[in-house]
Amino acid sequence: MAVAKNQWRRVELWFLIAYAVVFQCYVVYHSVRISEEYSKGPKAGWLNGLRQGWIMNQLMDLSDSQWRTFRAGLPALTGVMAIFTILAGGLKAGLHVSGRAMAWFWLIVSLSYITYLHGACVVFILAIAISNFAITKAFGGTRALPILIWTFNIGFLVANRVYEGYRFSSFGEQLAHLDQYRGVMRWQISFNFVILRMLSFSLDYHWARILRPSTVNWEKHAQQCDLCTLEASEDSKAGCYLARQERPVPLFQYDVVMYLAYVLYAPLYLAGPIVSFNAFASQLEKPQRTYSGTQIAVYGLRWLACFLLMEVLTQFCYFNTLAISGVWQMLSPTEIFLIGYGVLNFMWLKFLLIWRFFRFWTLVNGIEAPENMTRCMNNCYDLEGFWKGWHSSYNRYLVRYLYIPLGGSKWRLINVWIIFTFVAIWHDLEWKLLSWAWVTCLLWVPELVVKSIVKSHRMEGFRNSPLFRECCALAGSFNTTGLMTANLVGFVVGPAGMHMLFSRMLSLQNIPLLFGIVFSMYIGTKIMFHIREWEARQKENEKLKVPRSKSVD
């Protein structure tokens, strides 16, 4: 019976792969055709943001301002990374600098870096950051601190966007001349990440005061919080990022120098990933040992390969500009689906390149930051897995600093609404982002309810039946379709275009198309199941290779 089952699984896998190849070829062919039709054909001129590319005299889609800015700034960012890394490496190797001395180094170079970016507006950043530090030191260890610190930071998060930063002239005409020295970048945009780091410092210090670090088993505490599974060896435990995050540093390290070095840390200042204060401070003292020099070099080469893939994609498939130029409204429902699917893949690759560039910068300087984009967006079949795999470091941050303090799984169905509303406001004050957050929650709540029912003892027989796998695949196809819709509403069409999108897609004549979309997502989900099973087998094989004498717990 087991042999027949394995043979069927192999046959099924070959069919799934064949369908996936045909599907992807169909997507690429028609995406290129639509892009050429609106860039070179009689409809040329409809698309915004096209620039001359470098492959086969093609035009390049640079309509996304975030990608355009990052790509244009890559030479300068690479030069800054090289200079800072050489300086830091020289101090470590020549003078054996670490800990507080290294914090001074990063504070000085980071201040220089953000002064170039924001000019005189760096005064606003320092004023808010130091005020946050003063509140933390005054109320750390008391019940009032979490409420005060969240109110303070959310207040500035909203105020910074409402007032679009602040003008020196508002504080007196004698300061008005400073308004002309505002740097090359608006400080209130990157300040969102500063707020996350300020909250991390404040709450890490607060919990260090309350929990009395000397009496707490931090590795066990990390496991109980479901934040990580520590590796088998003691060396791995010492270098595990999440173990560092849960273990407070000595109280004297929660000082203003270490705090400002962390809040303004140049490699992660603009985009993340997000590192907790505990993890940052501990790695200034003892640099990470999780990644070897060879592994870091390979990581950099993989980033370069992904960058070349993005260059090819943006020169042949103009997904983003087809969406933001409003051209999608003139396309057929099938073409709308193709463009929507393409936009999500473009967004995934864009953020992967941005986040991994800055993570590479931290790794070469001895700081391990959590990886974002732990899975390809085409390898996620549920909302929970998608969110954990997309902005993974932000997810871990929210679990530690918001989800668990709000009661964790006990109030899960309520917590998701609070957390996603905060995430939307943190990104920007826009209705389309709030729409994205609330549509995501509407999709997530049923998923959580169904998962809890399926995990119950009464469903054990159903879980072991062949029908269960098919039901999961069908549920995954609906989940994936809903996830695509939520992201299209939040990041492409907005609430205003939502009615038009639904009216075009949900008409009677498009029922075959909707069936085709759901079936394609069903096939994709089945492939993901095979991938998960292969990963589980690999983990089992790795466990068998570990000698019993070296295993821990």
XYZ file of C-alpha atoms in Angstrom:
553
model
C 0.000 0.000 0.000
C 2.812 2.382 0.944
C 4.680 1.540 -2.301
C 1.605 2.302 -4.410
C 1.111 5.563 -2.520
C 4.727 6.628 -3.174
C 4.417 5.747 -6.862
C 1.253 7.817 -7.140
C 2.977 10.734 -5.419
C 5.806 10.597 -7.973
C 3.387 10.529 -10.901
C 1.425 13.366 -9.341
C 4.599 15.419 -8.847
C 5.608 15.109 -12.522
C 2.131 16.241 -13.610
C 2.241 19.185 -11.189
C 5.662 20.268 -12.431
C 4.577 20.035 -16.073
C 1.498 22.169 -15.371
C 3.572 24.724 -13.427
C 6.075 25.052 -16.307
C 3.281 25.621 -18.828
C 1.588 28.120 -16.492
C 4.768 30.141 -15.956
C 5.549 30.142 -19.705
C 2.028 31.416 -20.349
C 2.461 34.190 -17.765
C 5.841 35.292 -19.131
C 4.783 35.189 -22.807
C 1.634 37.251 -22.332
C 3.308 39.646 -19.878
C 6.003 40.427 -22.458
C 3.328 40.799 -25.169
C 1.261 43.264 -23.094
C 4.385 45.216 -22.142
C 5.470 45.561 -25.782
C 1.952 46.517 -26.877
C 1.886 49.503 -24.508
C 5.520 50.544 -24.968
C 6.322 50.014 -28.667
C 3.020 49.465 -30.448
C 0.209 51.880 -31.330
C -0.636 52.248 -27.623
C 2.852 53.518 -26.711
C 2.817 56.516 -24.427
C 0.348 55.172 -21.889
C 3.029 53.956 -19.482
C 4.887 56.181 -17.018
C 8.351 55.624 -15.619
C 9.993 53.835 -18.548
C 13.696 54.575 -19.040
C 16.299 53.382 -21.521
C 17.685 50.003 -20.468
C 20.911 48.210 -21.328
C 19.662 44.843 -22.680
C 18.882 44.673 -26.427
C 17.962 48.356 -26.471
C 14.915 47.621 -24.320
C 13.103 50.164 -22.180
C 13.238 49.563 -18.418
C 10.376 49.862 -15.929
C 11.614 52.239 -13.209
C 8.153 53.482 -12.227
C 8.510 52.229 -8.652
C 10.111 55.127 -6.766
C 11.528 52.920 -4.023
C 13.303 50.615 -6.473
C 14.393 53.521 -8.678
C 15.961 55.342 -5.702
C 17.685 52.226 -4.372
C 19.046 51.244 -7.780
C 20.351 54.769 -8.460
C 21.986 54.908 -5.031
C 23.649 51.477 -5.233
C 27.107 52.770 -6.288
C 27.181 55.297 -3.429
C 25.802 52.779 -0.901
C 28.394 50.207 -1.980
C 31.176 52.764 -1.561
C 29.939 53.752 1.922
C 29.657 50.083 2.886
C 33.237 49.432 1.745
C 34.666 52.449 3.619
C 32.798 51.722 6.870
C 33.689 48.019 6.708
C 37.387 48.699 6.139
C 37.459 51.151 9.046
C 35.589 48.783 11.380
C 37.736 45.819 10.319
C 40.921 47.798 10.914
C 39.827 48.759 14.432
C 38.915 45.158 15.286
C 42.041 43.564 13.835
C 44.591 46.238 14.725
C 43.335 47.570 18.053
C 41.019 44.702 19.109
C 38.166 47.161 19.550
C 34.814 45.745 20.711
C 31.843 46.511 22.920
C 31.522 50.126 24.017
C 34.490 51.295 21.926
C 32.871 49.808 18.815
C 29.602 51.482 19.807
C 31.437 54.827 19.783
C 32.776 54.039 16.303
C 29.330 53.232 14.896
C 27.795 56.240 16.613
C 30.308 58.615 14.996
C 30.151 57.146 11.471
C 26.351 56.754 11.627
C 25.927 60.383 12.687
C 28.038 61.414 9.700
C 25.961 59.183 7.436
C 22.535 60.469 8.540
C 23.756 64.078 8.581
C 24.536 63.681 4.886
C 21.102 62.129 4.321
C 19.013 64.585 6.355
C 21.137 67.672 6.884
C 20.073 69.881 9.788
C 16.968 67.699 10.327
C 19.165 65.266 12.212
C 18.412 67.560 15.183
C 14.782 66.378 15.140
C 15.863 62.728 15.086
C 18.241 63.178 18.030
C 15.720 65.197 20.035
C 13.026 62.517 19.737
C 15.495 59.676 20.340
C 16.984 61.267 23.459
C 13.492 62.044 24.800
C 12.629 58.369 24.354
C 15.819 57.411 26.221
C 14.963 59.773 29.096
C 11.452 58.315 29.479
C 12.868 54.781 29.415
C 15.435 55.495 32.125
C 12.899 57.339 34.275
C 10.156 54.705 34.132
C 11.995 51.476 33.199
C 10.932 48.602 35.424
C 7.565 50.182 36.279
C 4.128 49.252 34.955
C 3.789 52.681 33.370
C 6.715 52.268 30.960
C 5.055 50.127 28.206
C 2.022 52.440 28.000
C 4.153 55.602 28.030
C 6.644 54.372 25.478
C 4.057 53.053 23.004
C 2.025 56.255 23.293
C 5.127 58.388 22.795
C 6.315 56.499 19.709
C 2.948 56.061 18.000
C 2.267 59.754 18.631
C 5.434 60.739 16.779
C 4.811 58.105 14.095
C 1.499 59.802 13.266
C 2.682 63.389 13.808
C 5.723 62.947 11.545
C 3.479 61.922 8.663
C 0.711 64.458 9.337
C 3.164 67.373 9.408
C 5.534 65.741 6.862
C 8.412 66.328 9.238
C 8.873 69.645 10.961
C 10.199 73.024 9.922
C 12.739 74.966 11.954
C 10.766 78.145 11.305
C 7.972 76.700 13.500
C 10.304 77.026 16.480
C 11.268 80.628 15.778
C 12.185 82.866 12.849
C 15.821 82.919 13.976
C 16.006 79.198 13.043
C 14.257 79.560 9.671
C 17.537 79.580 7.721
C 18.139 75.943 8.764
C 15.183 74.823 6.648
C 17.335 75.091 3.529
C 19.751 72.444 4.890
C 17.371 69.482 4.791
C 19.705 66.921 3.166
C 18.986 64.584 0.261
C 16.239 62.483 1.886
C 13.137 63.185 3.947
C 13.957 62.111 7.490
C 10.384 61.190 8.471
C 10.366 58.280 5.985
C 13.358 56.414 7.409
C 12.342 57.417 10.938
C 9.802 54.574 10.932
C 12.674 52.154 11.495
C 14.147 54.415 14.169
C 10.846 54.149 16.054
C 11.020 50.349 15.977
C 14.538 50.450 17.387
C 13.570 52.959 20.087
C 10.741 50.671 21.184
C 13.085 47.664 21.170
C 15.625 49.403 23.416
C 12.971 50.635 25.821
C 11.200 47.308 26.223
C 14.423 45.254 26.360
C 15.690 47.510 29.144
C 12.321 47.385 30.914
C 12.215 43.560 30.848
C 15.870 43.322 31.893
C 14.971 45.360 35.003
C 11.906 43.249 35.782
C 13.098 39.708 35.047
C 16.451 39.863 36.879
C 18.684 38.355 34.159
C 20.899 36.360 36.522
C 17.968 34.114 37.545
C 16.482 33.440 34.079
C 17.311 30.572 31.698
C 17.142 32.585 28.480
C 17.544 29.673 26.081
C 14.536 27.955 27.687
C 12.630 31.251 27.713
C 13.221 31.670 23.964
C 11.862 28.183 23.290
C 8.777 28.787 25.442
C 8.040 31.970 23.491
C 8.082 29.856 20.287
C 10.581 32.293 18.784
C 13.277 29.860 17.793
C 14.549 26.316 18.044
C 18.102 26.435 19.282
C 20.752 24.431 17.448
C 22.263 21.254 18.778
C 25.762 22.419 19.702
C 26.790 24.859 22.410
C 28.642 26.989 19.829
C 25.451 27.325 17.838
C 23.554 28.299 20.971
C 26.043 31.072 21.691
C 25.709 32.407 18.160
C 21.957 31.940 17.674
C 20.431 35.324 16.904
C 17.195 34.622 18.725
C 19.015 33.416 21.835
C 20.881 36.737 21.816
C 17.582 38.574 21.421
C 16.047 36.923 24.487
C 19.110 37.236 26.729
C 19.555 40.757 28.184
C 22.986 42.349 28.165
C 24.404 43.680 31.483
C 22.426 46.698 32.679
C 25.384 49.083 32.291
C 25.261 48.499 28.505
C 21.806 50.098 28.316
C 23.470 53.522 28.203
C 23.085 56.470 25.856
C 26.137 55.632 23.684
C 25.059 52.051 22.981
C 21.470 53.256 22.545
C 22.295 55.908 19.917
C 24.732 53.579 18.130
C 21.879 51.075 17.847
C 19.137 53.535 16.901
C 21.277 55.190 14.182
C 23.212 52.067 13.076
C 24.129 52.928 9.475
C 23.848 49.479 7.770
C 20.236 49.031 8.926
C 19.180 52.675 9.126
C 17.291 52.947 5.826
C 15.421 49.687 5.453
C 16.168 46.958 7.972
C 16.091 43.981 8.627
C 15.109 44.711 12.210
C 17.536 43.716 14.965
C 16.619 43.862 18.646
C 18.754 45.940 21.001
C 19.851 42.887 23.006
C 21.095 41.115 19.873
C 22.876 44.221 18.566
C 24.682 45.067 21.808
C 25.794 41.483 22.423
C 27.252 41.196 18.911
C 29.281 44.383 19.297
C 30.950 42.601 22.202
C 31.187 39.170 20.519
C 30.687 39.219 16.710
C 28.447 36.562 15.154
C 29.864 33.127 14.388
C 26.833 31.716 12.597
C 28.164 32.574 9.123
C 31.718 31.957 7.924
C 33.521 34.294 5.538
C 32.873 31.871 2.653
C 29.155 31.721 3.439
C 28.941 35.515 3.518
C 30.721 35.723 0.151
C 28.288 33.192 -1.368
C 25.415 35.218 0.111
C 26.724 38.289 -1.715
C 27.021 36.390 -5.014
C 23.448 35.125 -4.679
C 22.328 38.725 -4.156
C 24.110 39.692 -7.381
C 22.310 36.910 -9.281
C 18.948 38.147 -7.958
C 19.839 41.700 -8.993
C 20.527 40.534 -12.560
C 17.181 38.714 -12.557
C 15.470 41.982 -11.576
C 17.255 43.808 -14.385
C 15.939 41.274 -16.907
C 12.436 41.343 -15.434
C 12.099 45.140 -15.498
C 13.346 45.350 -19.092
C 10.869 42.867 -20.541
C 7.836 42.843 -18.220
C 6.446 46.228 -17.157
C 4.200 44.968 -14.371
C 4.473 47.932 -12.021
C 3.871 50.701 -14.533
C 0.969 48.773 -16.131
C -0.631 48.804 -12.678
C 0.104 52.333 -11.443
C -0.520 53.981 -14.840
C -4.109 52.765 -14.729
C -3.679 50.663 -17.875
C -4.970 47.608 -15.978
C -8.478 49.093 -16.227
C -8.394 48.661 -20.031
C -7.150 45.071 -19.966
C -9.145 41.866 -20.139
C -9.797 39.993 -16.861
C -7.144 37.410 -17.797
C -4.594 40.161 -18.396
C -5.558 41.836 -15.102
C -4.755 38.584 -13.308
C -1.396 38.305 -15.100
C -0.425 41.879 -14.223
C -1.559 41.472 -10.613
C 0.421 38.261 -10.257
C 3.446 39.930 -11.864
C 3.248 42.980 -9.577
C 3.391 40.759 -6.497
C 6.445 38.916 -7.846
C 8.108 42.254 -8.661
C 7.425 43.515 -5.118
C 8.813 40.337 -3.589
C 12.043 40.548 -5.605
C 12.403 44.275 -4.931
C 12.205 43.898 -1.171
C 14.431 40.813 -1.225
C 17.182 42.828 -2.953
C 16.858 45.835 -0.657
C 16.756 43.884 2.589
C 19.490 41.405 1.654
C 21.841 44.189 0.557
C 21.687 45.774 3.997
C 21.817 42.398 5.746
C 24.980 41.585 3.772
C 26.428 44.885 5.025
C 25.769 43.868 8.652
C 27.192 40.372 8.180
C 30.528 41.615 6.866
C 30.691 43.799 9.989
C 30.054 40.924 12.406
C 26.366 41.569 13.121
C 23.827 38.858 12.287
C 20.425 40.292 11.415
C 17.382 38.043 10.894
C 16.711 37.077 7.300
C 13.652 38.500 5.571
C 12.036 36.703 2.635
C 12.742 33.258 4.056
C 10.481 31.729 1.394
C 9.650 32.704 -2.163
C 6.187 34.252 -2.350
C 5.229 31.453 -4.770
C 5.997 28.937 -2.018
C 3.459 30.125 0.583
C -0.052 28.709 0.686
C -1.417 30.245 3.891
C -1.517 33.761 5.312
C 0.387 32.848 8.457
C 3.244 31.306 6.488
C 3.258 34.137 3.953
C 3.541 36.810 6.649
C 6.291 34.932 8.518
C 8.216 34.368 5.293
C 7.838 37.884 3.824
C 9.104 40.399 6.389
C 10.359 37.744 8.774
C 12.368 40.061 11.030
C 9.365 42.391 11.395
C 7.170 39.400 12.217
C 9.560 38.332 14.974
C 9.691 41.897 16.215
C 5.892 42.106 16.427
C 5.698 38.729 18.174
C 8.189 39.816 20.837
C 7.119 43.394 21.440
C 3.386 43.387 20.656
C 1.804 39.944 20.228
C 3.111 38.309 23.419
C 2.568 41.403 25.638
C -1.038 41.581 24.324
C -1.691 38.050 25.543
C -0.332 35.918 22.719
C -2.444 33.036 21.447
C -5.010 33.525 24.229
C -6.351 36.601 22.396
C -5.129 35.694 18.930
C -8.295 36.560 16.986
C -8.300 40.076 18.473
C -4.532 40.592 18.403
C -4.287 40.184 14.626
C -6.523 43.250 14.142
C -4.431 45.377 16.511
C -1.131 44.232 15.015
C -2.096 44.668 11.356
C -3.621 48.068 12.033
C -0.312 49.104 13.610
C 1.586 47.662 10.630
C -0.564 49.696 8.202
C -0.102 52.941 10.173
C 3.620 52.230 10.527
C 3.951 52.004 6.745
C 2.003 55.203 6.043
C -1.239 57.050 6.765
C -3.190 55.874 3.731
C -6.640 54.329 3.447
C -5.401 51.753 0.969
C -2.936 50.419 3.554
C -5.647 50.209 6.206
C -7.813 48.437 3.618
C -4.980 45.984 3.004
C -4.614 45.383 6.751
C -8.306 44.793 7.375
C -8.838 42.624 4.277
C -5.875 40.534 5.431
C -7.443 40.166 8.883
C -10.788 39.180 7.347
C -8.968 36.404 5.503
C -6.769 35.454 8.456
C -9.482 35.009 11.104
C -11.272 32.154 9.244
C -7.892 30.542 8.592
C -7.020 30.566 12.293
C -10.450 29.187 13.231
C -10.251 26.357 10.669
C -6.694 25.457 11.747
C -7.716 25.238 15.402
C -10.688 22.999 14.507
C -8.575 20.703 12.318
C -5.940 20.322 15.062
C -8.553 19.127 17.579
C -8.634 15.483 18.733
C -11.992 14.848 17.036
C -10.467 15.540 13.609
C -7.613 13.049 13.997
C -9.219 10.471 11.711
C -9.912 13.060 9.022
C -6.312 14.327 9.207
C -5.050 10.840 8.349
C -7.350 10.406 5.339
C -6.374 11.116 1.682
C -9.268 13.581 1.451
C -7.615 15.831 4.051
C -4.665 16.580 1.764
C -7.013 17.552 -1.084
C -9.087 19.792 1.179
C -5.910 21.504 2.391
C -4.789 22.076 -1.193
C -8.176 23.557 -2.101
C -8.116 25.776 0.996
C -4.583 26.852 0.084
C -5.732 27.831 -3.408
C -8.475 30.062 -1.992
C -6.031 31.495 0.535
C -3.496 32.338 -2.155
C -6.137 33.960 -4.349
C -7.407 36.012 -1.407
C -3.865 37.012 -0.482
C -3.218 38.262 -4.009
C -6.462 40.258 -3.870
C -5.571 41.844 -0.511
C -2.150 42.931 -1.753
C -3.559 44.277 -5.015
C -6.055 46.398 -3.066
C -3.422 47.593 -0.605
C -0.502 48.299 -2.914
C -1.879 48.691 -6.457
C -5.501 49.611 -7.088
C -6.457 50.999 -3.656
C -10.015 51.107 -2.247
C -11.174 53.300 -5.166
C -10.233 50.646 -7.720
C -11.461 47.721 -5.629
C -15.063 47.940 -6.909
C -13.935 48.050 -10.536
C -11.534 45.139 -9.995
C -14.238 42.963 -8.430
C -16.890 43.917 -11.000
C -14.518 42.955 -13.836
C -13.381 39.683 -12.262
C -16.652 38.428 -10.722
C -18.954 38.672 -13.750
C -20.718 35.538 -15.062
C -18.685 35.366 -18.256
C -15.473 35.188 -16.200
C -16.450 32.101 -14.190
C -14.134 29.894 -16.335
C -11.280 32.313 -15.639
C -11.923 32.239 -11.884
C -12.004 28.453 -12.009
C -8.688 28.479 -13.894
C -7.091 30.794 -11.320
C -8.239 28.692 -8.371
C -7.158 25.480 -10.147
C -3.706 26.953 -10.893
C -3.322 27.983 -7.260
C -4.472 24.461 -6.275
C -1.706 22.962 -8.418
C 0.801 25.376 -6.879
C -0.305 24.393 -3.372
C 0.155 20.702 -4.144
C 3.713 21.445 -5.305
C 4.326 23.286 -2.032
C 3.160 20.197 -0.126
C 5.788 18.124 -1.952
C 8.427 20.745 -1.104
C 7.443 20.674 2.601
C 7.624 16.863 2.621
C 11.085 16.968 1.027
C 12.220 19.534 3.630
C 10.905 17.308 6.432
C 12.855 14.341 5.044
C 16.010 16.459 4.851
C 15.618 17.500 8.492
C 15.149 13.897 9.557
C 18.285 12.885 7.657
C 20.242 15.693 9.304
C 19.099 14.552 12.748
C 20.259 11.021 12.021
C 23.723 12.351 11.120
C 24.140 14.058 14.542
C 25.889 11.685 16.996
C 23.794 10.922 20.060
C 26.567 12.019 22.424
C 26.590 15.544 21.000
C 22.834 16.108 21.050
C 21.374 18.578 23.537
C 17.928 18.301 25.183
